[in-house]
XYZ file of C-alpha atoms in Angstrom:
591
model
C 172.603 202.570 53.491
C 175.516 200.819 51.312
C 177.950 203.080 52.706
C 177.721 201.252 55.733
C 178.268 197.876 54.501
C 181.708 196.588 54.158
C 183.435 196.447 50.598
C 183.719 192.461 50.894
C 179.533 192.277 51.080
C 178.943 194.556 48.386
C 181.133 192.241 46.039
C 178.542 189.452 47.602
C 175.786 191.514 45.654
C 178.110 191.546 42.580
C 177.905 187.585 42.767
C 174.135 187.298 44.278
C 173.180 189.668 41.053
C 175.376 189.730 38.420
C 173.666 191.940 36.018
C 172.946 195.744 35.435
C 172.035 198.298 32.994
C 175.503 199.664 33.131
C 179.226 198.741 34.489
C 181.250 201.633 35.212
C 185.213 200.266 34.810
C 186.873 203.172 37.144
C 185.960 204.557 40.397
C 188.369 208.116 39.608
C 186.305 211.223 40.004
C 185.172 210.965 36.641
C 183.939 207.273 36.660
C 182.427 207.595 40.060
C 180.687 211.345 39.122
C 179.470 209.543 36.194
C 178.152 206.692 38.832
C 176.090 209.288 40.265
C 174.824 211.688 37.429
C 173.179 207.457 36.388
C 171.764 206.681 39.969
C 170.636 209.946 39.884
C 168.263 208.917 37.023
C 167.334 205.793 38.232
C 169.324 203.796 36.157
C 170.496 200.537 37.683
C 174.208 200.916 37.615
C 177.025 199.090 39.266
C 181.272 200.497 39.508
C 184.415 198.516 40.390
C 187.606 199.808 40.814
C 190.711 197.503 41.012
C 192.268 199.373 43.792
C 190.667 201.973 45.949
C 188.139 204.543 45.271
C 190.324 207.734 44.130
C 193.769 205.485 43.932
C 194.840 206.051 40.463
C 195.392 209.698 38.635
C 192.590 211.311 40.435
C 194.636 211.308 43.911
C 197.745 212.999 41.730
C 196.090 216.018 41.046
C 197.309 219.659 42.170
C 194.930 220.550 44.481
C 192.899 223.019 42.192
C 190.149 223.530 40.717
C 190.860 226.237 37.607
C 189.687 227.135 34.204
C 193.341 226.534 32.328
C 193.979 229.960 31.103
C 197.335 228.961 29.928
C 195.211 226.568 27.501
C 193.477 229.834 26.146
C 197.332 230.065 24.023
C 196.253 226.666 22.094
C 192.610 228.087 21.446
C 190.603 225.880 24.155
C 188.279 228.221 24.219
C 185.325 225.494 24.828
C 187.265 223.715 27.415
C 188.012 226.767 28.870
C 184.976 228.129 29.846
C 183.243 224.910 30.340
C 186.056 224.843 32.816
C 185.338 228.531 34.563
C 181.887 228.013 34.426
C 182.236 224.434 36.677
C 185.033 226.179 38.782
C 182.518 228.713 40.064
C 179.524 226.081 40.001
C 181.942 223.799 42.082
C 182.438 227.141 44.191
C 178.539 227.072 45.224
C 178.000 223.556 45.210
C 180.868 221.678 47.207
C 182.068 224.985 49.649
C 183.568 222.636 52.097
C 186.233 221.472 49.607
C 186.184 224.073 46.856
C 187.383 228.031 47.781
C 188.481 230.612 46.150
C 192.336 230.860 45.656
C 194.567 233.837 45.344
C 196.615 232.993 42.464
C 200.062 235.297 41.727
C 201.829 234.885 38.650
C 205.414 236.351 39.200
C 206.487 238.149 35.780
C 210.194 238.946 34.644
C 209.621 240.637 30.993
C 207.187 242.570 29.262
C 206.983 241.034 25.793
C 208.059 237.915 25.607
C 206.398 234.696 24.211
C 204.051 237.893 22.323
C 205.265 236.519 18.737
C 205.610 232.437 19.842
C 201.645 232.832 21.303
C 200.331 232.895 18.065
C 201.911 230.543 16.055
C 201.815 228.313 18.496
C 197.928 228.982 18.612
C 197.868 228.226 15.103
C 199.514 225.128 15.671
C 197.598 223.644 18.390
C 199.711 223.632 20.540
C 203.305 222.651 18.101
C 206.236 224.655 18.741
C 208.991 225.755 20.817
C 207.449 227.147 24.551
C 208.889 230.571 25.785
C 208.469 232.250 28.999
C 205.130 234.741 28.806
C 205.679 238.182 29.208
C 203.564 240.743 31.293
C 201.610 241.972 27.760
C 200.545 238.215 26.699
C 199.793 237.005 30.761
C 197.507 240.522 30.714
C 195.676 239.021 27.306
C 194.970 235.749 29.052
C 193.379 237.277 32.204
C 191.176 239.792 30.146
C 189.723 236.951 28.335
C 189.906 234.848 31.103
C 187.813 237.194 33.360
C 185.363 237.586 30.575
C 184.222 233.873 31.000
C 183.762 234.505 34.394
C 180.783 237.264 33.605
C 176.791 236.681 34.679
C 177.651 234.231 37.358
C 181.295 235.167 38.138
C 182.177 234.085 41.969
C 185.514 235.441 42.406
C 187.439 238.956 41.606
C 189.091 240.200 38.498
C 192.434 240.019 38.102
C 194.636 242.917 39.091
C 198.656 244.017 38.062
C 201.363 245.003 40.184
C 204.942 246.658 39.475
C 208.222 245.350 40.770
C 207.601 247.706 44.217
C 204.272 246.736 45.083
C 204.942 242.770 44.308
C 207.700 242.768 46.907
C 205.274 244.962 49.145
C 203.182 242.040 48.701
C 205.754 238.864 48.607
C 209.349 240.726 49.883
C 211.155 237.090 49.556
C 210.377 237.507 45.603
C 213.001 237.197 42.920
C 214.646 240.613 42.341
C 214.271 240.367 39.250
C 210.506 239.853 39.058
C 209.075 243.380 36.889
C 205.942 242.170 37.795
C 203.390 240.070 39.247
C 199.290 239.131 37.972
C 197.312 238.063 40.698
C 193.554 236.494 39.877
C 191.379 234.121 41.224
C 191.136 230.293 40.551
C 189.876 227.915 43.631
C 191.426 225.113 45.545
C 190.260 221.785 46.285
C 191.316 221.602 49.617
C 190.836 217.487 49.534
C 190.138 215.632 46.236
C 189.680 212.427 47.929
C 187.266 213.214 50.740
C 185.219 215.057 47.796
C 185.297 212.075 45.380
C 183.836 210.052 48.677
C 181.266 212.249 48.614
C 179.908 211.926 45.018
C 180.252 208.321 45.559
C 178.092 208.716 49.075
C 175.473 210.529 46.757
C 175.170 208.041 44.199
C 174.949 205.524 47.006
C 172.603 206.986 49.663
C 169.879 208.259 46.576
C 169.822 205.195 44.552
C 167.315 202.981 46.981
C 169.534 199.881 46.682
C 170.102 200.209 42.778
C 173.596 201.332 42.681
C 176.434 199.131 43.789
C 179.766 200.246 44.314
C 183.006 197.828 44.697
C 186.544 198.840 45.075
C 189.817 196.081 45.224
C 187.699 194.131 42.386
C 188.978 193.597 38.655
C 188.113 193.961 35.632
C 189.973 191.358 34.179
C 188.089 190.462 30.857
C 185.320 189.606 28.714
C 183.844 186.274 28.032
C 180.568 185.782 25.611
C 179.531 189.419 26.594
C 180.108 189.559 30.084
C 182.509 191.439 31.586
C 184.525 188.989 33.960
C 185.157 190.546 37.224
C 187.567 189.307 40.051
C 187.904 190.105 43.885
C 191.081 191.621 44.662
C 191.124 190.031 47.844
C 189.874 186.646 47.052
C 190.825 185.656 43.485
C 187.174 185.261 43.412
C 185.063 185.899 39.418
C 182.347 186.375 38.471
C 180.729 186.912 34.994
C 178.783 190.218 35.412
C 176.236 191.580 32.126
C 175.438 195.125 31.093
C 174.060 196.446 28.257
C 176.374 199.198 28.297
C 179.823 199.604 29.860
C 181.792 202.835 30.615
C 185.529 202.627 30.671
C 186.805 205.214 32.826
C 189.880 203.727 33.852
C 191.872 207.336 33.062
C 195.421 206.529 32.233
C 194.780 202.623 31.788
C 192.015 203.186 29.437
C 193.718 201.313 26.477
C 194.999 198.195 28.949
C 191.023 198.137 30.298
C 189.783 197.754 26.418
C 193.216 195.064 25.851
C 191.721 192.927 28.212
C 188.215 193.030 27.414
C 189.185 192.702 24.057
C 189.361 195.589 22.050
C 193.230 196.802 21.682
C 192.478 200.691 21.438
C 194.993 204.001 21.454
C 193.181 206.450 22.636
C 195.641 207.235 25.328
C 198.895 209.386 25.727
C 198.743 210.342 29.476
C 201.920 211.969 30.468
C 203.211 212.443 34.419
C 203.260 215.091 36.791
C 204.549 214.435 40.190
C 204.490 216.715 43.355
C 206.445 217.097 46.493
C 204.578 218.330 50.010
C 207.335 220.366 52.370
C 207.811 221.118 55.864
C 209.033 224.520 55.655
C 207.348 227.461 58.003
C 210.195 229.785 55.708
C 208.788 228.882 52.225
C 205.191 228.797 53.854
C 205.226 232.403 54.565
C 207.001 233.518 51.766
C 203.691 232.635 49.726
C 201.704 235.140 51.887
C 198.956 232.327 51.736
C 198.783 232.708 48.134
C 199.533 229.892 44.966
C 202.420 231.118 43.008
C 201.772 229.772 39.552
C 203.682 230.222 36.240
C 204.493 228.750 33.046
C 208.484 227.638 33.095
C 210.643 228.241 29.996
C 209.788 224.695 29.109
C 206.341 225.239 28.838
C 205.715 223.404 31.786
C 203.419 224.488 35.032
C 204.932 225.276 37.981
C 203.445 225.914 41.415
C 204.570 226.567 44.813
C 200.883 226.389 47.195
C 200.438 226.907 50.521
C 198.035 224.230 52.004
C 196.902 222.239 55.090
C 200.016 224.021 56.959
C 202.365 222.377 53.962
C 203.886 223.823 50.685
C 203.137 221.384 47.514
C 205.399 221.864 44.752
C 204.742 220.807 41.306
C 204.385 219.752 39.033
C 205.967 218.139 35.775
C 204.989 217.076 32.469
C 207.022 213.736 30.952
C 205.801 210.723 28.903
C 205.113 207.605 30.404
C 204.748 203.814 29.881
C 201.666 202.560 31.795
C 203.041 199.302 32.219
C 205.870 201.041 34.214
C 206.152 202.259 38.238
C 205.105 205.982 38.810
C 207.403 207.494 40.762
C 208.862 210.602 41.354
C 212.329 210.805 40.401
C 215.095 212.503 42.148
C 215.545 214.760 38.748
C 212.061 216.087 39.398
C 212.938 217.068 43.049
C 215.942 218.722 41.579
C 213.879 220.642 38.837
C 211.388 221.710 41.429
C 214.120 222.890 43.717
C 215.881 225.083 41.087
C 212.067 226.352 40.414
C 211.531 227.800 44.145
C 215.204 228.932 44.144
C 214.461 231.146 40.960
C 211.227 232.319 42.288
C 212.640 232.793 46.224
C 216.129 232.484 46.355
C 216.733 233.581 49.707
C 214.742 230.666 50.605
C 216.490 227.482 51.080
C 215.090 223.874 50.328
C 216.541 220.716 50.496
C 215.189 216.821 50.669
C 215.244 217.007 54.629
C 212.246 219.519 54.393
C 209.732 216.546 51.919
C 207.374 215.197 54.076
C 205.686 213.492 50.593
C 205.410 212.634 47.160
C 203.481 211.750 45.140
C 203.241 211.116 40.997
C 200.207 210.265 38.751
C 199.498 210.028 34.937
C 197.059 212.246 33.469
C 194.683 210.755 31.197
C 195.522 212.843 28.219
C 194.840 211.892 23.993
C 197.353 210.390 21.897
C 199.467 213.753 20.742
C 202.167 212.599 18.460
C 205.068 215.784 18.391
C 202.865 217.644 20.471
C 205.224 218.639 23.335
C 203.506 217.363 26.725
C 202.753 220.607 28.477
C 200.314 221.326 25.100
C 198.727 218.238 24.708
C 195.033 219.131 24.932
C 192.735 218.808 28.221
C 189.392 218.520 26.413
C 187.838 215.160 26.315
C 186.108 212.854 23.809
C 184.033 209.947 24.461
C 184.817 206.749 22.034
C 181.950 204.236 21.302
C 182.519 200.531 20.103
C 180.742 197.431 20.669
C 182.556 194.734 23.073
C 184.068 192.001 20.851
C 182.337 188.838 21.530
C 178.885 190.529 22.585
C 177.453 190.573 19.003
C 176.814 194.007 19.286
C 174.380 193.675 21.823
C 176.674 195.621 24.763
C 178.059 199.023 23.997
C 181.615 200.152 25.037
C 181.743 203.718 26.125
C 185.300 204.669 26.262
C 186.301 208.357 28.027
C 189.510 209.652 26.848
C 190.694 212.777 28.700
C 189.221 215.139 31.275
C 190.441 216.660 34.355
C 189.268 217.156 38.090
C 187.361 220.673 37.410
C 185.234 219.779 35.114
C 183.942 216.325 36.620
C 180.290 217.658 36.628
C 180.228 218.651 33.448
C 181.855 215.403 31.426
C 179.730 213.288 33.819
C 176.799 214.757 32.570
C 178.084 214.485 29.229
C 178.562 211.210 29.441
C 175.435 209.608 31.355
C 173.727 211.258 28.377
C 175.310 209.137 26.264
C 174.517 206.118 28.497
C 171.196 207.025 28.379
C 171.059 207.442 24.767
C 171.963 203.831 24.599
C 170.019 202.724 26.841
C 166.979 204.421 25.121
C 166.040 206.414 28.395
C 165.793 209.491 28.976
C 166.970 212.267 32.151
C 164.854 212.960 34.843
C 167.198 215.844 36.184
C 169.915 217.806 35.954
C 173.279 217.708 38.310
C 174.195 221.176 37.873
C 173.242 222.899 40.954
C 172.728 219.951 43.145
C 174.613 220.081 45.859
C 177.140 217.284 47.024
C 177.802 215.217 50.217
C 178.800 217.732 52.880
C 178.714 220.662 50.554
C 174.890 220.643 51.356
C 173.464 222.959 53.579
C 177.324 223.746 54.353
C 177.602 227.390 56.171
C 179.232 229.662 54.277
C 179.307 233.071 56.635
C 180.748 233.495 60.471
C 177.264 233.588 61.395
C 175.749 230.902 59.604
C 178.177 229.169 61.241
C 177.963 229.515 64.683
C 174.453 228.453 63.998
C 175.519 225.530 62.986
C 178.094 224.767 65.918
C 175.482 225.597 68.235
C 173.178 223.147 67.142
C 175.465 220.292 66.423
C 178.446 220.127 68.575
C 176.481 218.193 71.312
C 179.089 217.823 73.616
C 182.069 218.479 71.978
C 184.237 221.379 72.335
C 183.506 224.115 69.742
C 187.288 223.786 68.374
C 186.780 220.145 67.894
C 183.358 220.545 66.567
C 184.708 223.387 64.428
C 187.815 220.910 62.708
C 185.151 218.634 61.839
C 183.101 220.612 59.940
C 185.801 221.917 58.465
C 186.814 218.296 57.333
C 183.603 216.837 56.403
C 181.554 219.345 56.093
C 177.814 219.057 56.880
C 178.615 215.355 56.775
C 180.427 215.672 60.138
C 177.211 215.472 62.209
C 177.877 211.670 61.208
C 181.158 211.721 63.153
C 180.033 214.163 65.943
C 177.589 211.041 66.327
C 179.654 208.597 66.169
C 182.481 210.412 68.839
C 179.344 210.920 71.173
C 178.494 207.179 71.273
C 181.849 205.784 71.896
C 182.626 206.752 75.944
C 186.416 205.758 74.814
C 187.054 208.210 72.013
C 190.387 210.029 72.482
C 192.931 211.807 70.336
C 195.491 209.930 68.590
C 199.055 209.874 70.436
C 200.704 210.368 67.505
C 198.325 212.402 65.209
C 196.284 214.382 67.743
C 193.821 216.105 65.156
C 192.123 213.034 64.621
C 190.438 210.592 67.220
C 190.300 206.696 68.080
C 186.374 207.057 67.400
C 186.512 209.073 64.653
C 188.695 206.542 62.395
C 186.806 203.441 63.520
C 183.457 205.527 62.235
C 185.737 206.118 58.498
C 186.562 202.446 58.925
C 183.101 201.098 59.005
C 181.247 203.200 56.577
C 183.218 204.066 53.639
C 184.500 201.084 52.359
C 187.998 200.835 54.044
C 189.898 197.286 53.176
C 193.506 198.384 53.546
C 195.549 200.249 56.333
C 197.047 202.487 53.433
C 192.601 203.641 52.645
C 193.041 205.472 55.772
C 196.369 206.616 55.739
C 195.827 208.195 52.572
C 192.629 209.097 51.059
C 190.473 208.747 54.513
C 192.389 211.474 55.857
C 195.122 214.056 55.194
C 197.416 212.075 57.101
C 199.642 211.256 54.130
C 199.788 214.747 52.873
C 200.655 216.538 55.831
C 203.653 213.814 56.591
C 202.378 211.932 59.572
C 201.148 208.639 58.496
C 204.077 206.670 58.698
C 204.660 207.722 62.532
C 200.940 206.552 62.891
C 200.703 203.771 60.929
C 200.669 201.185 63.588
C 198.094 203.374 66.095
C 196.156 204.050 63.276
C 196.184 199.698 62.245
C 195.608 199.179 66.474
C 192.486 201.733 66.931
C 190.690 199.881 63.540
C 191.822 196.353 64.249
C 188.292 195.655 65.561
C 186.192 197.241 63.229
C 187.844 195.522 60.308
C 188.408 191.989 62.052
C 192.153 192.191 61.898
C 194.526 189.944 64.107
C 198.084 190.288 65.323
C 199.472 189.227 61.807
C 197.066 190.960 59.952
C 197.857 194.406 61.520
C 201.811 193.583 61.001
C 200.661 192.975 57.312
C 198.747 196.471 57.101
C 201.317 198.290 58.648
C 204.473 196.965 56.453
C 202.073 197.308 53.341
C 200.391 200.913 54.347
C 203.728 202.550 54.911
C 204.895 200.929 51.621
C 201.781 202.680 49.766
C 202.441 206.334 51.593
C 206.296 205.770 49.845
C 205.176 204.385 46.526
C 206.227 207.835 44.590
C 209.860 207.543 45.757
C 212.322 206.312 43.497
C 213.470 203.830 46.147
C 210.062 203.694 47.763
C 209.537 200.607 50.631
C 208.129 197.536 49.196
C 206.187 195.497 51.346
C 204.947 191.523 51.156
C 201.605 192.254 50.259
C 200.532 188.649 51.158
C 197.134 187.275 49.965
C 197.116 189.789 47.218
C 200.160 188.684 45.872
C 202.092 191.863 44.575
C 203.567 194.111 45.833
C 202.669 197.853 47.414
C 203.682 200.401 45.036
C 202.731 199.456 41.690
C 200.356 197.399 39.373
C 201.563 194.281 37.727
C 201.158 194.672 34.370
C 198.753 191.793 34.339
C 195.980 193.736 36.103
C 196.201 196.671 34.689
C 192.806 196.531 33.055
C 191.361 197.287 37.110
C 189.359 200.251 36.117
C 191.607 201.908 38.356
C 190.852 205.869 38.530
């Protein structure tokens, strides 16, 4: 099973066969969904991603999984419910990652933003934002709901006055009239679930899929697509008849360098802080607090994993520049929790994280940011230099809760090229440890019964809860390793448990672990664990004494990348540094 190679022998395949039907540039969610909708049809199809799996603007996301109804305002009806329908599909497919979430929308007038709405609808999207009143927020969640209908998997929406909302949330503004609470769902961990598709597309293909994070995308030459080895300097001239760009934000520098100088793209940046703060926790009475700021843009304060993420924000940016997130967006996302709980205090001292990404949004011109449109479009050209014989498939937009959907979309379009045709459908097919996942108390003490084989119930219960069904892969692992034991300085996870991640899901970097392998990032403790974490792999990954120093330096270097003054690190044979592409390898397919 190619999940249990190492990332260095599956770019030895790349070399030993350096052909396939297609080359997905991107491994995001959406390159690496559309990576599986194709090996699910038995098309021979390779991916490389220039950093890690789930590196780029898919590990920047909020945490949710929603239908937009704010986008209902610029007449997105399509996207919409395509959007509700895959939230609630998501819901029944992928249960260990995707639940429903309690969602209140604090209100503080009645009518206002009721004239704005429809011009601006008229518009698409152009004018001036204003705050959203109780009448138009009660609009939206009719017509929301209604999407929901013949399939719906959470409640309707439901309106409280100013008593009953500080019944429900007593640290709330005073001055709140009113609070909407309805259903959305969370993804509880984007990462693990984008390791999942790709363990899917891996584990069904019988050998024909190949998947290859750290390697580059670094050109064209005479119709090939010339690929390099992050880790080696190492090309090699790779042919496919057609190739999908899904490099998300870096979608333009991807076609620059094989060629093609596109604009497609006008991705703007949200960033996100992650605080300590048992206060602010329970304030949210374990619900997302979500509204639209006077600026138009979203703003959410969401209890998770024991944490409280902030976000997020909504500014252009250059893709040849850092992300970061600045100290002005930690003071903007202060002043929002202050306005929404301002008994509540919140200061720097209480960040445990941050982190920033670009969303891979069209061109918009004058369009403010918070407007531009989520839909997608898929752009066709041939590669220059291929005499039209390979076809460029270029994806321009789309957002974590649809993945299914625009994977779908697009694999048709593969196929179309291709001249094949689908053997099946991906809606309804469950994914990685979403399958057979128990979804009732019962169902799952079944399941503990039968599968915690010598582990304590707790522990065997945390692992499921982790991995879902996939954890009887770790339980194994634990079981077979008579020196397993927790972590001194991050106790939920355990010495066996991270050499298993290490060895079987293409781990190359300290910083793989630290922070898409496990929550260890998010919840604040990977920099105190950095160096246990480096010590417990060291075998599994052949590092030395130097090498581990490396890891360390350069891991705790990636967990700070989003701060304005973030550590840099000596990132040795790669030869830049931790915390930002060079501008040079930008076209890395990097999702």
């Amino acid at each position: 099973m190619q999940t249990e190679r190492s990332a260095r022998t599956v770019w030895s395949d790349l070399v030993d066969r350096p052909h396939a039907d297609v080359l997905v540039i991107g491994g995001g969610i959406n390159g690496l969904a559309t990576f599986r909708d194709l090996a699910m049809q038995g098309v021979d199809v390779a991916l490389v991603e220039r950093d890690d799996f789930v590196a780029g603007a898919s590990a920047a996301s909020s945490h949710m999984i929603h239908g937009g109804i704010r986008y209902l305002e610029n007449g997105e009806f399509r996207l919409v419910h395509e959007a509700v329908v895959e939230r609630n599909g998501l819901l029944r497919i992928a249960p260990h990652y995707v639940r429903p979430l309690q969602t209140s929308i604090p209100i503080f007038s009645t009518f206002s933003g009721i004239l704005a709405a429809p011009l601006r609808f008229l518009r698409h999207g152009a004018g001036a934002p204003r705050e959203r009143g109780a009448v138009l927020i009660k609009i939206g969640l009719e017509i929301y709901d209604s999407f929901s209908r013949g399939g719906g998997r959470v409640p309707r929406h439901a309106f409280h006055g100013r008593r009953r909302s500080r019944e429900l949330l007593p640290a709330l503004n005073p001055g709140v009239k009113y609070t909407a609470t309805y259903w959305d769902a969370s993804l509880l961990d984007p990462e693990r679930l984008a390791l999942d598709v790709l363990h899917d597309a891996l584990e069904g293909s019988a050998g024909r899929a190949r998947a290859a994070n750290y390697v580059s995308a670094v050109g064209s030459r005479s119709g090939a697509i010339v690929l390099e080895d992050a880790e080696t300097g190492e090309q090699v001239e790779f042919t496919a008849s057609v190739v999908v760009n899904a490099s998300g934000p870096w979608t333009d520098l991807t076609n620059e360098a094989l060629g093609d100088g596109t604009r497609y793209l006008g991705g703007t940046k949200g960033s996100h802080i992650v605080l300590d703060h048992p206060e602010l926790l329970a304030a949210t009475g374990g619900r997302e607090i979500f509204f639209e700021n006077s600026d138009g843009r979203i703003v959410l304060i969401y209890p998770l994993k024991g944490r409280v993420l902030v976000g997020t924000t909504d500014l252009e940016h250059d893709m040849r520049e850092e992300i970061v997130c600045t100290e002005a967006e930690v003071d903007y996302f202060f002043d929002l929790v202050r306005h929404v709980f301002p008994g509540i205090p919140v200061s720097r001292d209480h960040i445990v994280y941050r982190f920033a990404g670009v969303r891979p949004l069209p061109g918009h011109g004058d369009i403010a940011p918070g407007f531009v449109s989520r839909d997608y479009r898929i752009e066709s050209a041939p590669l220059p230099g291929s005499d039209g014989r390979v076809t460029v498939l270029s994806l321009v937009g789309g957002k974590w809760t649809t993945f299914r959907a625009l994977a779908a979309r697009l694999a048709d379009r593969t196929l179309e090229s291709l001249g094949a045709t689908r053997r099946q459908s991906t809606a309804g097919v469950p994914i990685g440890g979403g399958r057979g996942y128990p979804t009732s108390e019962r169902q799952r003490a079944r399941w503990l019964d039968e599968h915690a084989r010598g582990l304590s119930r707790a522990r065997a219960a945390e692992l499921l809860g982790r991995y879902g069904t996939r954890a009887v892969e770790v339980i194994d692992a634990i079981t077979r390793d008579p020196s397993d034991a927790p972590l001194r300085t991050a106790a939920a996870y355990s010495t066996a448990e991270l050499r298993h991640l290490a060895g079987t899901e293409h781990v190359v970097h300290l910083a793989d672990l630290l922070m898409r392998r496990t929550s260890l990032a998010f919840t604040g403790g990977a920099v105190d664990a950095a160096e246990e974490v480096a010590r417990t792999v060291a075998d599994v990954l052949d590092w030395d004494e130097p090498r581990i120093a490396h890891e360390v330096a350069a891991g705790i270097a990636a967990v700070r990348r989003a701060e304005p003054d973030g550590a840099v690190a000596d990132a040795g044979a790669r030869g830049t540094t931790v915390g930002g592409a060079a501008p040079e390898a930008a076209a890395s397919g990097r999702g």
